[in-house]
Short mmCIF file of C-alpha atoms in Angstrom, two decimals:
data_model
loop_
_atom_site.label_atom_id
_atom_site.label_comp_id
_atom_site.label_asym_id
_atom_site.label_seq_id
_atom_site.Cartn_x
_atom_site.Cartn_y
_atom_site.Cartn_z
CA THR A 1 -45.67 17.26 -56.52
CA ALA A 2 -46.31 18.99 -52.94
CA SER A 3 -44.13 17.75 -50.33
CA PRO A 4 -45.96 15.56 -47.42
CA ALA A 5 -46.92 17.14 -44.42
CA LEU A 6 -44.36 17.50 -41.55
CA GLN A 7 -44.85 16.59 -38.25
CA SER A 8 -42.90 19.06 -35.58
CA LEU A 9 -43.07 20.24 -32.03
CA MET A 10 -44.88 23.84 -31.99
CA GLY A 11 -44.88 25.99 -28.71
CA LEU A 12 -48.47 27.32 -27.58
CA GLU A 13 -48.77 30.39 -25.47
CA LEU A 14 -52.30 30.61 -24.02
CA LYS A 15 -53.24 34.18 -22.75
CA THR A 16 -56.39 34.74 -20.83
CA GLY A 17 -57.63 38.16 -19.88
CA HIS A 18 -56.11 39.75 -22.14
CA ARG A 19 -57.46 42.15 -24.83
CA GLN A 20 -57.70 41.11 -28.33
CA ASN A 21 -54.61 42.78 -29.67
CA PRO A 22 -50.66 40.88 -29.57
CA GLN A 23 -48.61 43.03 -27.62
CA ASN A 24 -44.34 42.96 -28.25
CA GLU A 25 -44.11 41.37 -24.80
CA HIS A 26 -46.45 38.03 -25.44
CA MET A 27 -44.27 37.82 -29.23
CA ALA A 28 -40.91 37.59 -27.60
CA GLN A 29 -42.31 35.14 -24.66
CA LEU A 30 -43.45 32.80 -27.33
CA ALA A 31 -40.19 33.69 -29.65
CA LEU A 32 -37.59 32.50 -26.64
CA TYR A 33 -39.95 29.40 -26.06
CA THR A 34 -39.27 28.63 -29.56
CA LEU A 35 -35.45 29.29 -29.07
CA MET A 36 -35.39 26.70 -26.03
CA LEU A 37 -37.71 24.00 -27.99
CA ARG A 38 -35.40 24.06 -30.86
CA MET A 39 -32.41 23.51 -28.60
CA ARG A 40 -33.64 20.73 -26.81
CA ARG A 41 -35.20 18.69 -29.87
CA GLY A 42 -33.55 20.34 -32.86
CA SER A 43 -34.88 22.01 -36.13
CA ALA A 44 -37.64 20.37 -38.20
CA VAL A 45 -36.55 20.60 -41.82
CA VAL A 46 -39.40 19.78 -44.62
CA GLY A 47 -38.01 16.89 -46.99
CA GLY A 48 -35.17 16.67 -45.58
CA THR A 49 -33.40 15.22 -41.94
CA SER A 50 -33.37 16.71 -38.28
CA ASN A 51 -31.27 15.64 -35.88
CA GLY A 52 -30.00 12.62 -38.64
CA HIS A 53 -33.90 11.57 -38.51
CA GLN A 54 -35.05 11.18 -42.29
CA HIS A 55 -39.15 12.63 -43.03
CA GLY A 56 -41.19 10.67 -45.70
CA ALA A 57 -42.02 7.34 -46.21
CA GLY A 58 -41.69 4.97 -49.35
CA VAL A 59 -44.57 3.62 -51.47
CA GLY A 60 -46.34 1.16 -50.10
CA ALA A 61 -45.35 1.72 -47.11
CA GLY A 62 -47.73 -0.16 -43.77
CA VAL A 63 -49.45 1.70 -41.41
CA GLU A 64 -46.80 3.25 -38.78
CA ALA A 65 -47.20 1.89 -34.85
CA ASP A 66 -48.89 4.05 -32.44
CA SER A 67 -45.33 4.44 -30.81
CA ASP A 68 -43.71 5.49 -33.65
CA LYS A 69 -46.48 7.96 -34.90
CA ARG A 70 -45.89 9.29 -31.02
CA HIS A 71 -42.51 9.74 -31.07
CA LYS A 72 -42.69 11.12 -35.27
CA SER A 73 -42.71 14.98 -33.98
CA LEU A 74 -39.97 14.64 -31.59
CA GLN A 75 -37.87 12.64 -34.45
CA ASN A 76 -38.80 15.32 -36.69
CA GLY A 77 -37.56 18.31 -34.19
CA ALA A 78 -39.13 21.88 -33.66
CA ALA A 79 -40.94 24.28 -35.78
CA SER A 80 -39.49 27.37 -36.63
CA GLY A 81 -42.41 28.87 -35.01
CA GLY A 82 -45.25 29.36 -32.17
CA MET A 83 -48.99 29.77 -31.71
CA LEU A 84 -49.92 32.50 -29.66
CA LEU A 85 -53.98 31.84 -28.63
CA TYR A 86 -55.52 34.88 -26.84
CA LEU A 87 -58.74 33.43 -24.82
CA ASN A 88 -61.46 35.74 -23.07
CA HIS A 89 -64.74 36.58 -23.19
CA GLU A 90 -64.81 38.38 -26.49
CA ALA A 91 -63.08 36.24 -29.29
CA VAL A 92 -60.40 33.90 -29.90
CA LEU A 93 -57.72 35.12 -31.76
CA ALA A 94 -54.86 32.94 -32.95
CA LEU A 95 -51.46 34.21 -33.91
CA HIS A 96 -48.64 32.15 -35.92
CA VAL A 97 -45.47 33.95 -35.07
CA SER A 98 -42.15 33.13 -36.16
CA PRO A 99 -39.16 35.15 -35.03
CA VAL A 100 -36.55 36.61 -37.77
CA SER A 101 -33.15 36.79 -37.65
CA SER A 102 -33.20 40.54 -36.38
CA GLU A 103 -35.63 39.45 -33.73
CA LEU A 104 -33.53 36.06 -32.54
CA LYS A 105 -30.29 38.60 -32.23
CA SER A 106 -32.07 41.26 -30.30
CA LEU A 107 -33.65 38.53 -27.67
CA ILE A 108 -30.08 36.96 -27.29
CA GLY A 109 -28.36 40.16 -26.54
CA GLN A 110 -30.97 40.69 -23.79
CA ARG A 111 -30.64 37.30 -22.52
CA ASN A 112 -27.08 37.53 -22.54
CA VAL A 113 -27.09 40.75 -20.48
CA LEU A 114 -29.86 39.09 -17.85
CA ALA A 115 -27.10 36.13 -17.63
CA ILE A 116 -24.52 38.58 -16.63
CA ASP A 117 -26.49 40.16 -13.97
CA SER A 118 -27.31 36.81 -12.85
CA ARG A 119 -23.69 35.27 -12.65
CA LYS A 120 -22.66 38.74 -10.90
CA ALA A 121 -25.53 38.10 -8.19
CA MET A 122 -23.90 34.74 -8.06
CA GLN A 123 -20.71 35.39 -6.88
CA ALA A 124 -19.68 35.52 -3.44
CA ARG A 125 -20.12 39.49 -1.59
CA GLY A 126 -17.41 39.78 0.61
CA VAL A 127 -15.57 37.35 0.30
CA VAL A 128 -11.65 36.81 -0.58
CA VAL A 129 -9.98 33.55 -1.59
CA SER A 130 -6.37 32.91 -2.61
CA ARG A 131 -3.85 30.01 -2.28
CA ASP A 132 -0.44 30.58 -0.81
CA GLY A 133 2.23 31.41 -3.72
CA ASP A 134 -0.27 32.83 -5.84
CA ARG A 135 1.67 35.62 -8.14
CA GLN A 136 0.03 39.00 -7.91
CA ASN A 137 -0.46 40.61 -11.55
CA ASN A 138 2.63 42.04 -13.30
CA GLY A 139 0.74 44.04 -16.07
CA ASP A 140 2.18 41.59 -18.73
CA GLY A 141 -1.10 40.60 -19.81
CA SER A 142 -0.77 36.90 -18.33
CA GLY A 143 -2.66 37.92 -15.14
CA GLY A 144 -0.10 36.01 -13.31
CA ARG A 145 -1.97 32.68 -12.78
CA PRO A 146 0.11 29.83 -11.68
CA SER A 147 0.44 26.82 -13.62
CA SER A 148 -0.55 24.47 -10.89
CA SER A 149 -2.59 25.20 -7.41
CA ARG A 150 -1.30 21.21 -6.12
CA GLY A 151 0.34 21.54 -2.54
CA LYS A 152 -1.29 25.16 -1.83
CA SER A 153 -3.13 25.90 0.72
CA THR A 154 -6.57 27.83 0.86
CA ASN A 155 -6.82 31.41 2.58
CA ILE A 156 -10.39 32.64 3.24
CA GLU A 157 -10.79 36.87 4.66
CA ILE A 158 -14.29 37.16 5.16
CA LEU A 159 -15.15 41.10 5.28
CA PRO A 160 -17.97 42.62 6.10
CA ALA A 161 -20.74 42.19 3.95
CA PRO A 162 -21.73 44.51 0.82
CA PRO A 163 -24.64 45.28 -0.32
CA THR A 164 -26.11 43.26 -3.10
CA GLN A 165 -25.68 44.89 -6.78
CA LEU A 166 -29.23 46.12 -7.89
CA PRO A 167 -30.22 47.40 -11.07
CA GLU A 168 -31.10 50.71 -12.44
CA MET A 169 -34.36 51.86 -10.37
CA VAL A 170 -37.58 51.99 -12.64
CA PRO A 171 -40.01 54.74 -12.15
CA LEU A 172 -42.09 54.87 -8.75
CA SER A 173 -45.27 54.59 -10.81
CA ASN A 174 -44.25 51.70 -11.73
CA CYS A 175 -42.80 50.26 -8.30
CA THR A 176 -45.63 50.93 -6.29
CA ARG A 177 -47.44 48.23 -8.10
CA CYS A 178 -45.32 45.43 -8.28
CA TYR A 179 -45.49 42.79 -6.19
CA SER A 180 -42.01 42.63 -4.95
CA ASN A 181 -41.33 45.85 -3.74
CA ARG A 182 -41.22 44.98 -0.18
CA GLU A 183 -38.31 42.93 -0.83
CA CYS A 184 -36.75 45.64 -3.42
CA MET A 185 -37.29 48.71 -0.92
CA MET A 186 -35.38 46.10 1.74
CA TYR A 187 -32.14 45.77 -0.78
CA ALA A 188 -32.34 49.33 -1.63
CA ALA A 189 -32.32 50.43 1.80
CA SER A 190 -29.42 48.05 2.77
CA ASP A 191 -27.14 50.05 0.23
CA ALA A 192 -26.42 52.89 2.15
CA ALA A 193 -23.59 54.52 -0.24
CA ASN A 194 -26.94 54.40 -2.99
CA ALA A 195 -29.67 55.29 -0.54
CA PRO A 196 -29.75 58.74 -0.65
CA ALA A 197 -30.15 58.26 -4.30
CA PHE A 198 -33.15 55.92 -3.89
CA GLN A 199 -35.14 58.36 -1.17
CA GLN A 200 -34.95 61.03 -3.86
CA SER A 201 -36.98 58.96 -6.23
CA HIS A 202 -38.79 56.22 -4.29
CA GLY A 203 -38.52 57.86 -0.67
CA SER A 204 -42.40 57.66 0.19
CA LEU A 205 -42.13 53.32 -0.84
CA MET A 206 -38.56 53.05 0.91
CA ASN A 207 -39.81 54.90 4.37
CA HIS A 208 -43.08 52.72 4.46
CA TYR A 209 -40.98 49.54 4.34
CA THR A 210 -37.54 50.25 6.09
CA ALA A 211 -38.11 53.48 8.20
CA HIS A 212 -38.34 51.68 11.33
CA LEU A 213 -35.07 49.77 10.96
CA MET A 214 -31.83 50.58 12.38
CA PRO A 215 -28.37 50.43 11.42
CA GLU A 216 -28.39 47.04 13.37
CA ASP A 217 -31.20 45.29 11.73
CA MET A 218 -29.21 46.09 7.75
CA GLN A 219 -26.27 44.57 9.10
CA TYR A 220 -27.80 41.76 9.94
CA PHE A 221 -30.05 41.52 7.50
CA LEU A 222 -26.91 41.85 4.87
CA ASP A 223 -25.05 39.30 6.61
CA TRP A 224 -27.54 36.57 6.29
CA ASP A 225 -28.78 37.15 2.80
CA ARG A 226 -24.72 36.86 1.92
CA MET A 227 -24.95 33.58 3.53
CA ILE A 228 -27.66 32.05 1.65
CA ASP A 229 -26.26 33.32 -1.46
CA LEU A 230 -23.37 31.29 -0.37
CA GLU A 231 -25.43 28.09 0.42
CA SER A 232 -27.33 28.98 -2.93
CA ARG A 233 -23.78 28.74 -4.56
CA ALA A 234 -22.33 25.65 -3.00
CA GLY A 235 -25.42 23.82 -4.03
CA ARG A 236 -25.39 24.61 -7.66
CA HIS A 237 -21.74 23.93 -7.64
CA ASP A 238 -22.24 20.68 -6.13
CA ILE A 239 -24.92 19.35 -8.61
CA ALA A 240 -23.08 20.43 -11.77
CA LYS A 241 -19.74 18.62 -10.71
CA ALA A 242 -21.90 15.58 -10.01
CA TRP A 243 -22.74 15.22 -14.17
CA LEU A 244 -19.36 15.91 -14.98
CA LYS A 245 -18.08 13.22 -13.06
CA LEU A 246 -18.81 9.24 -14.36
CA SER A 247 -21.96 8.06 -12.15
CA GLN A 248 -20.06 4.74 -10.91
CA GLU A 249 -16.78 6.94 -9.47
CA ARG A 250 -19.60 9.21 -7.91
CA GLU A 251 -21.20 6.08 -6.65
CA ARG A 252 -17.94 4.60 -4.65
CA GLY A 253 -17.04 7.92 -3.83
CA THR A 254 -20.12 9.91 -2.20
CA GLY A 255 -23.02 7.49 -2.33
CA LYS A 256 -24.65 10.31 -3.55
CA THR A 257 -25.64 8.82 -6.93
CA PHE A 258 -27.49 5.19 -8.37
CA SER A 259 -25.56 4.11 -11.57
CA ASP A 260 -26.46 1.87 -14.34
CA LEU A 261 -30.10 1.87 -13.96
CA VAL A 262 -32.44 0.74 -16.51
CA PHE A 263 -36.28 2.30 -16.62
CA ALA A 264 -38.45 -1.06 -15.54
CA ALA A 265 -42.20 0.15 -15.18
CA SER A 266 -44.50 2.70 -14.34
CA TYR A 267 -48.23 2.60 -12.17
CA GLN A 268 -50.29 4.85 -10.98
CA LEU A 269 -49.62 6.48 -7.46
CA GLY A 270 -51.22 4.08 -4.68
CA GLN A 271 -51.48 1.21 -7.03
CA ASP A 272 -49.71 -1.82 -5.48
CA PRO A 273 -47.10 -3.10 -7.69
CA GLN A 274 -47.32 -6.72 -6.24
CA GLN A 275 -50.73 -7.21 -7.55
CA THR A 276 -50.51 -4.78 -11.21
CA GLN A 277 -49.31 -6.27 -14.50
CA MET A 278 -46.64 -3.50 -14.83
CA GLN A 279 -45.49 -2.86 -18.08
CA SER A 280 -42.53 -0.65 -19.21
CA GLN A 281 -44.41 0.81 -22.19
CA VAL A 282 -47.18 2.15 -20.23
CA CYS A 283 -48.95 5.00 -22.38
CA PRO A 284 -49.32 8.34 -19.96
CA SER A 285 -52.94 8.93 -21.54
CA ASP A 286 -53.76 5.73 -19.90
CA THR A 287 -54.55 7.44 -16.48
CA ASN A 288 -56.26 10.98 -15.59
CA ASP A 289 -53.73 10.99 -12.53
CA ASP A 290 -50.69 13.76 -13.59
CA LYS A 291 -48.73 11.79 -10.78
CA LEU A 292 -47.45 8.59 -11.62
CA ILE A 293 -44.65 6.14 -9.97
CA LEU A 294 -41.47 5.06 -12.42
CA GLN A 295 -39.52 2.10 -11.35
CA PHE A 296 -35.68 1.96 -12.22
CA ASP A 297 -33.76 -1.36 -11.60
CA ARG A 298 -30.06 -2.24 -11.74
CA ALA A 299 -28.95 -2.93 -15.32
CA PRO A 300 -28.36 -6.47 -15.78
CA GLY A 301 -24.51 -7.25 -15.78
CA SER A 302 -23.91 -4.04 -14.05
CA THR A 303 -19.96 -4.17 -12.55
CA LEU A 304 -21.91 -2.76 -9.12
CA SER A 305 -24.56 -4.81 -8.94
CA SER A 306 -22.76 -6.52 -5.67
CA THR A 307 -23.81 -2.76 -3.98
CA PHE A 308 -27.09 -2.78 -2.61
CA LEU A 309 -28.55 0.84 -3.55
CA ASN A 310 -30.80 0.81 -0.08
CA SER A 311 -26.82 0.77 1.47
CA LEU A 312 -25.72 4.21 -0.34
CA LYS A 313 -27.07 7.65 0.77
CA ILE A 314 -29.92 8.43 -1.34
CA GLU A 315 -32.92 7.29 1.02
CA ASP A 316 -36.87 7.50 0.81
CA ARG A 317 -37.98 11.25 0.54
CA SER A 318 -35.03 11.98 -1.01
CA HIS A 319 -34.91 14.59 -3.95
CA VAL A 320 -33.04 13.09 -6.99
CA VAL A 321 -32.03 14.24 -10.61
CA LEU A 322 -32.44 11.82 -13.45
CA SER A 323 -29.90 11.57 -16.26
CA THR A 324 -29.00 9.34 -19.36
CA ASP A 325 -25.74 7.74 -17.86
CA GLY A 326 -23.03 9.37 -20.02
CA THR A 327 -20.89 12.46 -19.47
CA SER A 328 -20.28 13.22 -23.34
CA ILE A 329 -21.74 15.90 -24.78
CA LEU A 330 -20.99 14.87 -28.33
CA PRO A 331 -24.05 12.83 -30.38
CA LEU A 332 -23.95 9.07 -31.12
CA GLU A 333 -24.39 8.79 -34.71
CA VAL A 334 -25.28 5.89 -36.83
CA SER A 335 -25.82 5.55 -40.30
CA GLN A 336 -28.66 4.52 -42.00
CA GLY A 337 -30.02 3.19 -45.41
CA GLY A 338 -30.26 6.09 -47.94
CA GLY A 339 -27.67 7.92 -46.66
CA SER A 340 -29.38 9.43 -43.68
CA THR A 341 -28.34 9.21 -40.26
CA LYS A 342 -29.43 9.10 -36.37
CA SER A 343 -28.04 10.39 -33.58
CA PHE A 344 -28.71 10.24 -29.78
CA ARG A 345 -27.54 12.78 -27.16
CA HIS A 346 -26.97 12.17 -23.46
CA GLN A 347 -29.17 14.16 -21.55
CA MET A 348 -28.70 15.98 -18.21
CA ASN A 349 -31.41 16.46 -15.78
CA VAL A 350 -34.05 14.67 -17.61
CA PHE A 351 -36.50 15.60 -14.72
CA ARG A 352 -36.44 15.98 -10.96
CA GLY A 353 -38.50 14.03 -8.65
CA ILE A 354 -38.63 12.43 -5.13
CA VAL A 355 -37.73 9.07 -4.13
CA GLN A 356 -40.71 6.82 -3.14
CA LYS A 357 -38.87 3.51 -1.65
CA VAL A 358 -35.45 2.42 -2.17
CA THR A 359 -34.29 -1.59 -2.29
CA GLU A 360 -31.10 -3.40 -2.56
CA GLN A 361 -31.93 -3.38 -6.43
CA SER A 362 -34.43 -0.84 -7.55
CA VAL A 363 -35.86 2.38 -6.79
CA THR A 364 -39.24 4.16 -7.53
CA ILE A 365 -39.31 7.70 -7.82
CA LEU A 366 -42.71 10.04 -7.89
CA ALA A 367 -42.88 11.55 -11.23
CA SER A 368 -45.46 12.98 -13.77
CA LYS A 369 -46.94 12.12 -16.90
CA ASN A 370 -44.60 14.38 -18.98
CA ASP A 371 -41.51 13.05 -17.32
CA LEU A 372 -42.53 9.25 -18.01
CA ARG A 373 -43.29 10.57 -21.79
CA GLN A 374 -39.71 12.29 -21.99
CA VAL A 375 -38.10 8.53 -20.46
CA GLN A 376 -40.37 6.59 -23.28
CA ASP A 377 -38.68 9.35 -25.70
CA LEU A 378 -35.24 9.02 -25.07
CA ARG A 379 -35.62 5.36 -25.00
CA THR A 380 -37.18 5.39 -28.44
CA LEU A 381 -34.10 7.45 -29.98
CA TRP A 382 -31.61 5.43 -28.22
CA GLN A 383 -33.25 1.91 -29.69
CA GLU A 384 -33.05 3.61 -33.07
CA CYS A 385 -29.30 4.37 -32.69
CA ASN A 386 -28.49 1.05 -30.68
CA GLY A 387 -30.89 -1.76 -31.01
CA ASP A 388 -33.08 -3.50 -28.64
CA ALA A 389 -29.73 -5.31 -27.34
CA LEU A 390 -28.52 -2.97 -25.41
CA PRO A 391 -30.72 -0.96 -23.05
CA LEU A 392 -30.83 2.73 -22.38
CA ARG A 393 -29.17 3.50 -19.10
CA PHE A 394 -30.14 6.22 -16.32
CA ARG A 395 -28.67 7.77 -13.34
CA LEU A 396 -29.72 9.29 -10.25
CA ASP A 397 -28.01 11.88 -8.44
CA LYS A 398 -28.91 13.36 -4.80
CA ASP A 399 -30.14 16.92 -4.96
CA ASP A 400 -29.22 18.22 -1.33
CA VAL A 401 -30.70 21.75 -1.74
CA ALA A 402 -33.74 20.85 -4.07
CA THR A 403 -35.74 23.43 -2.24
CA GLY A 404 -33.54 26.04 -2.86
CA THR A 405 -33.06 29.20 -1.33
CA GLY A 406 -36.17 31.02 -1.82
CA THR A 407 -38.27 30.05 1.38
CA LEU A 408 -35.14 31.05 3.41
CA ARG A 409 -34.72 34.56 1.62
CA GLN A 410 -38.32 35.32 1.81
CA ASN A 411 -38.13 33.95 5.83
CA LEU A 412 -35.40 36.83 6.28
CA ILE A 413 -37.68 39.86 4.37
CA LYS A 414 -40.54 38.83 6.67
CA LEU A 415 -38.46 39.35 10.01
CA PHE A 416 -37.97 42.51 8.78
CA THR A 417 -41.29 43.55 7.27
CA ALA A 418 -44.13 40.98 8.20
CA ASP A 419 -45.54 43.76 10.49
CA ILE A 420 -45.75 46.32 7.79
CA PRO A 421 -49.18 46.28 5.87
CA THR A 422 -48.71 46.39 2.05
CA PHE A 423 -48.09 49.96 1.08
CA LYS A 424 -51.22 51.85 -0.70
CA LEU A 425 -51.15 55.47 -2.72
CA GLN A 426 -52.13 57.95 -0.94
CA ARG A 427 -55.50 58.71 -2.78
CA LYS A 428 -58.44 61.88 -1.64
CA GLN A 429 -61.91 60.69 -1.76
CA HIS A 430 -64.92 63.18 -1.71
CA ASN A 431 -67.55 62.22 1.16
CA GLY A 432 -70.56 64.26 -0.91
CA ASN A 433 -70.31 66.51 1.83
CA GLY A 434 -67.68 68.84 0.09
CA HIS A 435 -65.41 67.17 2.49
CA ALA A 436 -62.28 65.24 1.20
CA THR A 437 -60.99 62.35 3.31
CA THR A 438 -57.90 60.73 2.59
CA THR A 439 -57.16 56.67 1.96
CA GLY A 440 -53.92 55.83 2.61
CA ASN A 441 -51.13 53.51 4.25
CA GLY A 442 -53.34 52.15 7.26
CA ASN A 443 -52.96 49.14 9.48
CA SER A 444 -56.60 47.81 9.25
CA ASP A 445 -55.64 44.77 6.81
CA MET A 446 -52.47 44.04 9.28
CA ASP A 447 -52.92 41.30 11.94
CA SER A 448 -52.50 43.21 15.58
CA ARG A 449 -50.71 40.31 16.86
CA LEU A 450 -47.73 40.41 14.26
CA GLN A 451 -47.25 44.35 15.17
CA ILE A 452 -46.51 43.36 18.39
CA ARG A 453 -44.73 40.22 17.96
CA MET A 454 -42.23 41.22 15.16
CA PRO A 455 -40.66 44.03 17.25
CA TRP A 456 -39.97 41.40 19.90
CA LEU A 457 -38.45 39.17 17.62
CA ARG A 458 -35.92 41.55 15.95
CA ARG A 459 -34.86 42.94 19.31
CA ALA A 460 -34.97 39.38 20.73
CA ILE A 461 -32.52 38.00 17.29
CA ILE A 462 -30.31 40.77 16.36
CA LYS A 463 -30.20 42.87 19.57
CA MET A 464 -30.39 39.73 21.70
CA GLU A 465 -32.13 41.01 24.45
CA LYS A 466 -32.74 39.32 27.42
CA PRO A 467 -36.15 37.30 27.78
CA GLN A 468 -38.54 38.73 30.18
CA PHE A 469 -40.83 36.40 32.03
CA ASP A 470 -43.77 37.39 34.21
CA PRO A 471 -43.46 36.87 37.93
CA SER A 472 -47.12 36.18 38.19
CA ARG A 473 -47.45 32.38 39.37
CA THR A 474 -50.22 30.60 36.74
CA ARG A 475 -51.99 27.64 37.35
CA SER A 476 -50.96 24.57 37.20
CA MET A 477 -52.89 21.58 35.60
CA PHE A 478 -51.59 19.50 38.34
CA ASP A 479 -53.16 22.00 41.05
#
């Protein structure tokens, strides 16, 4: 007999504006999405179990409830492949991509190379941290690492900011069309040791964006770029440490965590909860608006129920991260009839949102319909393992650096290059009279006010030139 149909999650990648021929980059992109989905949801197995969930139904089974149908694909896990869909004015082309073992190994290898480079870039540049009593490496392979650092003072030495380690430069023909060539040339020019080599291969592009800058400008750029790196590193370290501590312990210690929360309700943005019959099982498809308000209440019987949420350090408009309230990464497995098992694994960073209102015993968060689906899916899996007696509890951690450092870094780049127009290749055009005219890097697309203001700002901020005031008296509105 034919095996029953298996419902599973499958990645779908839409490509518009491309020719109707598959590209290796697109298939690799979809393969990575498939790996991420399988890591998050587990792998679907035909005729068996996945993540401890058994597939199939007995003879004469009744019609499943709508909520069960909605979560069946989640329970069965993710498929081994995905769908690549090309859409343009010519036709529609659908391809099923299922990566083989050798392709997965190659993709994971490239991912590891990128992860190593990213980790190197995250390390503090020009900062030496040492502790009193640390032993030097004695060459015996032990590294001289002390057994404990308790009671030792930490010494931090700040050295001149070194340049950022850059990957190998791609050919100039690719750089001229890159949307990040402005930022890349700034970093390349700040590397004094390798700048001559960059000049030989990318001189025209580098000179276009950085020829007007002086050595003190480059040093100012390096110093502030390092400070942005340190701030970003500290923010990532704090939010990662938050998940490794018990929520109740962190709530008492820092006040930047709400512990023992249960999902209470969801309603549309702008809807008055006092005038609406709120339901904790609202379906996300009930509204066309992607934005929703999710309400979480302090769990009944919580040991911290006497601590009011609005007395802690998560206020309205705070950026927060919602996670399930558990620090163990081991799955909770429950035996079911027929030899099958069901499991639940605590999840960090279910979604990120913005706090709308905090009261004594509840908090509301601005989220999306997809965020609500994730919360409902987790609650359903939890109930299948634990029943309805013990509700799933969540925790809310304040994200002090939710906006990231991208805006800070972009503003730093603009300080040095905002008055420089976008690089354009020099091209010769014939005007029809036998004469050739050259079109290239002009200033027609650049605001003339920036070309006057930005050099003045650099002199005032970096060289600390004193402002010059107009001695002439202007007409006052009170005259």
